[in-house]
Amino acid sequence: MSLEEIDETELQALVEKARDGDGDAFEKIYDHFFLPVYRYTAFRTSSELVEDVVADVFVKAWEKLHQYKARKGVPFGAWLFRIARHTIIDSYRKERETEEVSEDLPDPDVFNHADTRVKNADTLRIVRDSLDQLPRRYREILLLSYVAELPTFEVARVLKMTEGGVRILKFRALRKLEGLLPPEIHN
C-alpha cells in the first residue's frame, strides 16, 4: 500500500480501534506503513538486520500505541517514523562490535552475476557512499523524503522542523549530493 490510500482521518480512526485492541485495525496500519518503514530501514541498516528492525518498529508501535496523542498535532506517520529512527539507533548500539563486510567481495553464487544486478548494486553502493558523506541532517531529509516517501509535512514532524526548513534543507542536500556523485550517475 502507499501512503495516499488512507487519509489522516481514516488513519486516526484505525489508530483508535487498534488502541482498543482491534488487531485488524493495526494490521491495516501495518500494511499501510510497511513499505515506507522497510525502505527507510533498509537504507539505514545492514541487509541482514532490516527485517528484524522493521519487526521491532511495529512491535514497539503496538506496545506504545496508547502513548500516541493525535491532539498534539503530530500525524501518526511522523510518530511511527520517530519510533523507526530510534529503533535503528538502538540497533547500531547493539551491533557496534560487529565488523561490516565489504560489498566488493566476490560472490561465489553464479546466479547473482547478471550485468544488471552488478550495475544496480554498484550504483547503489556509490549512492550510499555519497549519502554517507553528507551531513547527518541532509541524509535524514533525503532518506525520509525519497526512500521512505514521506510527504514534506511528515518529514517536518519526524525531524521537528518547519515544512519550509525541510524544503530548504532538501534542496541543499540534493545539491550537495549531486556534487558528490560521479558524472556517470547523473545520466
C-alpha atoms as an extended CHARMM CRD file, in Angstrom:
* protein
*
       187  EXT
         1         1  MET       CA              0.0000000000        0.0000000000        0.0000000000  PROA      1               0.0000000000
         2         2  SER       CA              1.0910000000        3.5710000000       -0.4860000000  PROA      2               0.0000000000
         3         3  LEU       CA              0.6890000000        6.4960000000        1.8560000000  PROA      3               0.0000000000
         4         4  GLU       CA             -2.0470000000        8.0110000000       -0.3310000000  PROA      4               0.0000000000
         5         5  GLU       CA             -4.5090000000        5.1350000000        0.1670000000  PROA      5               0.0000000000
         6         6  ILE       CA             -5.5580000000        6.1260000000        3.7030000000  PROA      6               0.0000000000
         7         7  ASP       CA             -6.1420000000        9.7390000000        4.6450000000  PROA      7               0.0000000000
         8         8  GLU       CA             -5.2800000000       11.0910000000        8.0940000000  PROA      8               0.0000000000
         9         9  THR       CA             -8.9000000000       10.9340000000        9.3120000000  PROA      9               0.0000000000
        10        10  GLU       CA             -9.2430000000        7.2590000000        8.3990000000  PROA      10              0.0000000000
        11        11  LEU       CA             -5.8260000000        6.5930000000        9.8940000000  PROA      11              0.0000000000
        12        12  GLN       CA             -6.8270000000        8.2150000000       13.1900000000  PROA      12              0.0000000000
        13        13  ALA       CA             -9.9540000000        6.0350000000       13.2800000000  PROA      13              0.0000000000
        14        14  LEU       CA             -7.8020000000        2.9300000000       12.7290000000  PROA      14              0.0000000000
        15        15  VAL       CA             -5.4210000000        4.0570000000       15.4730000000  PROA      15              0.0000000000
        16        16  GLU       CA             -8.3180000000        4.4610000000       17.9030000000  PROA      16              0.0000000000
        17        17  LYS       CA             -9.6300000000        0.9820000000       17.0680000000  PROA      17              0.0000000000
        18        18  ALA       CA             -6.1370000000       -0.5160000000       17.3800000000  PROA      18              0.0000000000
        19        19  ARG       CA             -5.7130000000        1.2650000000       20.7090000000  PROA      19              0.0000000000
        20        20  ASP       CA             -8.8380000000       -0.5610000000       21.8870000000  PROA      20              0.0000000000
        21        21  GLY       CA             -7.2170000000       -3.8830000000       20.9450000000  PROA      21              0.0000000000
        22        22  ASP       CA             -8.5240000000       -4.2980000000       17.3800000000  PROA      22              0.0000000000
        23        23  GLY       CA             -5.8460000000       -6.3870000000       15.6730000000  PROA      23              0.0000000000
        24        24  ASP       CA             -7.4360000000       -5.9600000000       12.2360000000  PROA      24              0.0000000000
        25        25  ALA       CA             -7.1480000000       -2.1790000000       12.5230000000  PROA      25              0.0000000000
        26        26  PHE       CA             -3.4760000000       -2.4530000000       13.4330000000  PROA      26              0.0000000000
        27        27  GLU       CA             -2.9850000000       -4.8450000000       10.5140000000  PROA      27              0.0000000000
        28        28  LYS       CA             -4.3020000000       -2.1330000000        8.1660000000  PROA      28              0.0000000000
        29        29  ILE       CA             -1.9230000000        0.3880000000        9.7410000000  PROA      29              0.0000000000
        30        30  TYR       CA              0.9130000000       -2.1180000000        9.3230000000  PROA      30              0.0000000000
        31        31  ASP       CA              0.0410000000       -2.7440000000        5.6570000000  PROA      31              0.0000000000
        32        32  HSD       CA             -0.1620000000        0.9940000000        5.0360000000  PROA      32              0.0000000000
        33        33  PHE       CA              3.2490000000        1.8340000000        6.5390000000  PROA      33              0.0000000000
        34        34  PHE       CA              5.2380000000       -1.3680000000        6.0000000000  PROA      34              0.0000000000
        35        35  LEU       CA              6.8970000000       -0.4730000000        2.6910000000  PROA      35              0.0000000000
        36        36  PRO       CA              7.9570000000        3.0930000000        3.6330000000  PROA      36              0.0000000000
        37        37  VAL       CA              9.3150000000        1.8980000000        7.0020000000  PROA      37              0.0000000000
        38        38  TYR       CA             11.0860000000       -1.0130000000        5.3040000000  PROA      38              0.0000000000
        39        39  ARG       CA             12.7050000000        1.2650000000        2.7160000000  PROA      39              0.0000000000
        40        40  TYR       CA             13.8050000000        3.7660000000        5.3400000000  PROA      40              0.0000000000
        41        41  THR       CA             15.2570000000        0.9930000000        7.4900000000  PROA      41              0.0000000000
        42        42  ALA       CA             16.9550000000       -0.7310000000        4.5500000000  PROA      42              0.0000000000
        43        43  PHE       CA             18.9600000000        2.3870000000        3.8060000000  PROA      43              0.0000000000
        44        44  ARG       CA             19.9420000000        2.8560000000        7.4230000000  PROA      44              0.0000000000
        45        45  THR       CA             20.8780000000       -0.6940000000        8.4810000000  PROA      45              0.0000000000
        46        46  SER       CA             22.6490000000       -3.7220000000        7.0700000000  PROA      46              0.0000000000
        47        47  SER       CA             20.5950000000       -6.0310000000        4.8700000000  PROA      47              0.0000000000
        48        48  GLU       CA             20.8360000000       -8.7970000000        7.4890000000  PROA      48              0.0000000000
        49        49  LEU       CA             19.1240000000       -6.6300000000       10.1230000000  PROA      49              0.0000000000
        50        50  VAL       CA             16.4000000000       -4.9300000000        8.0860000000  PROA      50              0.0000000000
        51        51  GLU       CA             13.6050000000       -7.4090000000        8.6950000000  PROA      51              0.0000000000
        52        52  ASP       CA             14.3480000000       -7.6770000000       12.4250000000  PROA      52              0.0000000000
        53        53  VAL       CA             14.4970000000       -3.9100000000       12.8600000000  PROA      53              0.0000000000
        54        54  VAL       CA             11.2510000000       -3.3700000000       10.9140000000  PROA      54              0.0000000000
        55        55  ALA       CA              9.5510000000       -6.0220000000       13.0430000000  PROA      55              0.0000000000
        56        56  ASP       CA             10.8330000000       -4.2710000000       16.1830000000  PROA      56              0.0000000000
        57        57  VAL       CA              9.4430000000       -0.9490000000       14.9270000000  PROA      57              0.0000000000
        58        58  PHE       CA              5.9320000000       -2.3370000000       14.5700000000  PROA      58              0.0000000000
        59        59  VAL       CA              6.0950000000       -4.2670000000       17.8520000000  PROA      59              0.0000000000
        60        60  LYS       CA              7.1330000000       -1.0640000000       19.6400000000  PROA      60              0.0000000000
        61        61  ALA       CA              4.3830000000        0.8640000000       17.8660000000  PROA      61              0.0000000000
        62        62  TRP       CA              1.8030000000       -1.7050000000       19.0190000000  PROA      62              0.0000000000
        63        63  GLU       CA              3.1500000000       -1.6260000000       22.5800000000  PROA      63              0.0000000000
        64        64  LYS       CA              3.2540000000        2.1940000000       22.7130000000  PROA      64              0.0000000000
        65        65  LEU       CA              0.0670000000        2.8740000000       20.8050000000  PROA      65              0.0000000000
        66        66  HSD       CA             -1.6050000000        4.0680000000       23.9910000000  PROA      66              0.0000000000
        67        67  GLN       CA              1.0320000000        6.8520000000       24.2120000000  PROA      67              0.0000000000
        68        68  TYR       CA              0.2280000000        8.3470000000       20.8010000000  PROA      68              0.0000000000
        69        69  LYS       CA             -1.8040000000       11.5370000000       21.1250000000  PROA      69              0.0000000000
        70        70  ALA       CA             -3.3970000000       12.8560000000       17.9360000000  PROA      70              0.0000000000
        71        71  ARG       CA             -4.2300000000       16.1590000000       19.5680000000  PROA      71              0.0000000000
        72        72  LYS       CA             -0.5510000000       17.1180000000       19.7820000000  PROA      72              0.0000000000
        73        73  GLY       CA             -0.6460000000       17.8100000000       16.0490000000  PROA      73              0.0000000000
        74        74  VAL       CA              1.7620000000       15.0150000000       15.1780000000  PROA      74              0.0000000000
        75        75  PRO       CA              0.4710000000       12.7630000000       12.3820000000  PROA      75              0.0000000000
        76        76  PHE       CA              0.6200000000        9.0670000000       13.1330000000  PROA      76              0.0000000000
        77        77  GLY       CA              3.1750000000        8.5270000000       10.3420000000  PROA      77              0.0000000000
        78        78  ALA       CA              5.5840000000       11.0050000000       11.9070000000  PROA      78              0.0000000000
        79        79  TRP       CA              5.1390000000        9.3140000000       15.2900000000  PROA      79              0.0000000000
        80        80  LEU       CA              5.8250000000        5.9020000000       13.7200000000  PROA      80              0.0000000000
        81        81  PHE       CA              8.9450000000        7.1440000000       11.9170000000  PROA      81              0.0000000000
        82        82  ARG       CA             10.2780000000        8.5630000000       15.1800000000  PROA      82              0.0000000000
        83        83  ILE       CA              9.9700000000        5.0640000000       16.5950000000  PROA      83              0.0000000000
        84        84  ALA       CA             11.7070000000        3.6960000000       13.4810000000  PROA      84              0.0000000000
        85        85  ARG       CA             14.5130000000        6.2210000000       13.7950000000  PROA      85              0.0000000000
        86        86  HSD       CA             15.1190000000        5.3910000000       17.4600000000  PROA      86              0.0000000000
        87        87  THR       CA             14.8900000000        1.6420000000       16.8270000000  PROA      87              0.0000000000
        88        88  ILE       CA             17.5680000000        1.9620000000       14.1220000000  PROA      88              0.0000000000
        89        89  ILE       CA             19.7890000000        3.9270000000       16.5030000000  PROA      89              0.0000000000
        90        90  ASP       CA             19.2950000000        1.2050000000       19.1240000000  PROA      90              0.0000000000
        91        91  SER       CA             20.2810000000       -1.4470000000       16.5710000000  PROA      91              0.0000000000
        92        92  TYR       CA             23.5170000000        0.4710000000       15.8690000000  PROA      92              0.0000000000
        93        93  ARG       CA             24.3420000000        0.3840000000       19.5600000000  PROA      93              0.0000000000
        94        94  LYS       CA             23.7560000000       -3.3680000000       19.7440000000  PROA      94              0.0000000000
        95        95  GLU       CA             25.8390000000       -4.0970000000       16.6470000000  PROA      95              0.0000000000
        96        96  ARG       CA             28.8430000000       -1.8800000000       17.3720000000  PROA      96              0.0000000000
        97        97  GLU       CA             31.2540000000       -4.7250000000       17.8660000000  PROA      97              0.0000000000
        98        98  THR       CA             30.4010000000       -6.4340000000       14.5660000000  PROA      98              0.0000000000
        99        99  GLU       CA             32.5180000000       -5.7120000000       11.5550000000  PROA      99              0.0000000000
       100       100  GLU       CA             30.8770000000       -4.8450000000        8.2640000000  PROA      100             0.0000000000
       101       101  VAL       CA             31.8590000000       -6.9940000000        5.2960000000  PROA      101             0.0000000000
       102       102  SER       CA             32.8980000000       -5.1070000000        2.1930000000  PROA      102             0.0000000000
       103       103  GLU       CA             30.4200000000       -5.1200000000       -0.6750000000  PROA      103             0.0000000000
       104       104  ASP       CA             33.3670000000       -5.6710000000       -3.0490000000  PROA      104             0.0000000000
       105       105  LEU       CA             33.8710000000       -9.3240000000       -2.0490000000  PROA      105             0.0000000000
       106       106  PRO       CA             33.3330000000      -11.7220000000       -4.9600000000  PROA      106             0.0000000000
       107       107  ASP       CA             30.0270000000      -13.5750000000       -4.9690000000  PROA      107             0.0000000000
       108       108  PRO       CA             30.5190000000      -17.3350000000       -5.4410000000  PROA      108             0.0000000000
       109       109  ASP       CA             26.8720000000      -17.7910000000       -6.4990000000  PROA      109             0.0000000000
       110       110  VAL       CA             26.8760000000      -17.7910000000      -10.3190000000  PROA      110             0.0000000000
       111       111  PHE       CA             23.1700000000      -16.8980000000      -10.4200000000  PROA      111             0.0000000000
       112       112  ASN       CA             23.9040000000      -13.4870000000       -8.9460000000  PROA      112             0.0000000000
       113       113  HSD       CA             26.3090000000      -12.3900000000      -11.6960000000  PROA      113             0.0000000000
       114       114  ALA       CA             23.8600000000      -10.7480000000      -14.0830000000  PROA      114             0.0000000000
       115       115  ASP       CA             25.1380000000       -7.4810000000      -15.5270000000  PROA      115             0.0000000000
       116       116  THR       CA             22.1100000000       -5.5230000000      -14.4290000000  PROA      116             0.0000000000
       117       117  ARG       CA             22.3860000000       -6.8080000000      -10.8780000000  PROA      117             0.0000000000
       118       118  VAL       CA             26.0430000000       -5.8170000000      -10.7100000000  PROA      118             0.0000000000
       119       119  LYS       CA             25.3960000000       -2.4250000000      -12.2270000000  PROA      119             0.0000000000
       120       120  ASN       CA             22.4740000000       -1.7680000000       -9.8640000000  PROA      120             0.0000000000
       121       121  ALA       CA             24.4710000000       -2.8920000000       -6.8530000000  PROA      121             0.0000000000
       122       122  ASP       CA             27.3900000000       -0.6930000000       -7.9040000000  PROA      122             0.0000000000
       123       123  THR       CA             25.1300000000        2.3030000000       -8.4150000000  PROA      123             0.0000000000
       124       124  LEU       CA             23.5020000000        1.7110000000       -5.0520000000  PROA      124             0.0000000000
       125       125  ARG       CA             26.9230000000        1.4770000000       -3.3810000000  PROA      125             0.0000000000
       126       126  ILE       CA             28.0230000000        4.7440000000       -4.9910000000  PROA      126             0.0000000000
       127       127  VAL       CA             24.8260000000        6.4920000000       -3.9070000000  PROA      127             0.0000000000
       128       128  ARG       CA             25.0990000000        5.0900000000       -0.3630000000  PROA      128             0.0000000000
       129       129  ASP       CA             28.7470000000        6.1510000000       -0.1350000000  PROA      129             0.0000000000
       130       130  SER       CA             27.7880000000        9.6120000000       -1.3240000000  PROA      130             0.0000000000
       131       131  LEU       CA             24.9010000000        9.7600000000        1.1610000000  PROA      131             0.0000000000
       132       132  ASP       CA             27.3030000000        8.7670000000        3.9410000000  PROA      132             0.0000000000
       133       133  GLN       CA             29.4490000000       11.7980000000        3.0960000000  PROA      133             0.0000000000
       134       134  LEU       CA             26.5230000000       14.1630000000        3.6100000000  PROA      134             0.0000000000
       135       135  PRO       CA             25.9250000000       15.8480000000        6.9510000000  PROA      135             0.0000000000
       136       136  ARG       CA             23.5720000000       13.7690000000        9.1000000000  PROA      136             0.0000000000
       137       137  ARG       CA             20.6890000000       16.2460000000        8.7880000000  PROA      137             0.0000000000
       138       138  TYR       CA             20.8950000000       16.2370000000        4.9660000000  PROA      138             0.0000000000
       139       139  ARG       CA             20.9990000000       12.4390000000        4.8890000000  PROA      139             0.0000000000
       140       140  GLU       CA             17.9420000000       12.1550000000        7.1540000000  PROA      140             0.0000000000
       141       141  ILE       CA             15.9520000000       14.5860000000        4.9850000000  PROA      141             0.0000000000
       142       142  LEU       CA             16.7530000000       12.6630000000        1.7860000000  PROA      142             0.0000000000
       143       143  LEU       CA             16.0710000000        9.2290000000        3.2660000000  PROA      143             0.0000000000
       144       144  LEU       CA             12.7460000000       10.2470000000        4.7680000000  PROA      144             0.0000000000
       145       145  SER       CA             11.6720000000       12.1250000000        1.6210000000  PROA      145             0.0000000000
       146       146  TYR       CA             12.8220000000        9.8120000000       -1.1470000000  PROA      146             0.0000000000
       147       147  VAL       CA             13.3860000000        6.3860000000        0.3500000000  PROA      147             0.0000000000
       148       148  ALA       CA             10.5220000000        6.3330000000        2.8480000000  PROA      148             0.0000000000
       149       149  GLU       CA              8.4720000000        8.5730000000        0.5100000000  PROA      149             0.0000000000
       150       150  LEU       CA              7.0710000000       10.6750000000        3.3290000000  PROA      150             0.0000000000
       151       151  PRO       CA              5.3550000000       13.9340000000        2.4140000000  PROA      151             0.0000000000
       152       152  THR       CA              7.1220000000       17.1340000000        3.4660000000  PROA      152             0.0000000000
       153       153  PHE       CA              4.7940000000       17.8050000000        6.3940000000  PROA      153             0.0000000000
       154       154  GLU       CA              5.5330000000       14.3770000000        7.8940000000  PROA      154             0.0000000000
       155       155  VAL       CA              9.2870000000       14.7600000000        7.3870000000  PROA      155             0.0000000000
       156       156  ALA       CA              8.9640000000       18.0760000000        9.2260000000  PROA      156             0.0000000000
       157       157  ARG       CA              7.1790000000       16.3940000000       12.1260000000  PROA      157             0.0000000000
       158       158  VAL       CA              9.6530000000       13.4950000000       12.3250000000  PROA      158             0.0000000000
       159       159  LEU       CA             12.6150000000       15.8840000000       12.4510000000  PROA      159             0.0000000000
       160       160  LYS       CA             10.7510000000       18.5260000000       14.4980000000  PROA      160             0.0000000000
       161       161  MET       CA             11.2420000000       21.2490000000       11.8590000000  PROA      161             0.0000000000
       162       162  THR       CA              9.0610000000       23.5470000000        9.8070000000  PROA      162             0.0000000000
       163       163  GLU       CA              7.9800000000       22.4710000000        6.3310000000  PROA      163             0.0000000000
       164       164  GLY       CA              9.8920000000       25.3950000000        4.8480000000  PROA      164             0.0000000000
       165       165  GLY       CA             13.0120000000       24.2960000000        6.7010000000  PROA      165             0.0000000000
       166       166  VAL       CA             12.6040000000       20.7930000000        5.3020000000  PROA      166             0.0000000000
       167       167  ARG       CA             12.2610000000       22.1060000000        1.7370000000  PROA      167             0.0000000000
       168       168  ILE       CA             15.3490000000       24.3090000000        2.1020000000  PROA      168             0.0000000000
       169       169  LEU       CA             17.4460000000       21.5080000000        3.6050000000  PROA      169             0.0000000000
       170       170  LYS       CA             16.1940000000       19.0640000000        0.9720000000  PROA      170             0.0000000000
       171       171  PHE       CA             17.2450000000       21.4470000000       -1.8000000000  PROA      171             0.0000000000
       172       172  ARG       CA             20.6740000000       21.9520000000       -0.2080000000  PROA      172             0.0000000000
       173       173  ALA       CA             21.0590000000       18.2230000000        0.4050000000  PROA      173             0.0000000000
       174       174  LEU       CA             20.2330000000       17.3730000000       -3.2160000000  PROA      174             0.0000000000
       175       175  ARG       CA             22.6680000000       19.9880000000       -4.4880000000  PROA      175             0.0000000000
       176       176  LYS       CA             25.4170000000       18.6800000000       -2.2040000000  PROA      176             0.0000000000
       177       177  LEU       CA             24.6410000000       15.0390000000       -3.1440000000  PROA      177             0.0000000000
       178       178  GLU       CA             24.8070000000       15.9220000000       -6.8370000000  PROA      178             0.0000000000
       179       179  GLY       CA             28.2950000000       17.3180000000       -6.2760000000  PROA      179             0.0000000000
       180       180  LEU       CA             29.3870000000       14.1250000000       -4.5460000000  PROA      180             0.0000000000
       181       181  LEU       CA             28.0820000000       11.7380000000       -7.2040000000  PROA      181             0.0000000000
       182       182  PRO       CA             30.3210000000       10.8680000000      -10.1600000000  PROA      182             0.0000000000
       183       183  PRO       CA             29.2020000000       12.2600000000      -13.5550000000  PROA      183             0.0000000000
       184       184  GLU       CA             28.1460000000        8.8320000000      -14.9150000000  PROA      184             0.0000000000
       185       185  ILE       CA             25.4520000000        8.5860000000      -12.1920000000  PROA      185             0.0000000000
       186       186  HSD       CA             23.8510000000       11.9000000000      -13.2480000000  PROA      186             0.0000000000
       187       187  ASN       CA             22.6080000000       10.4460000000      -16.5530000000  PROA      187             0.0000000000
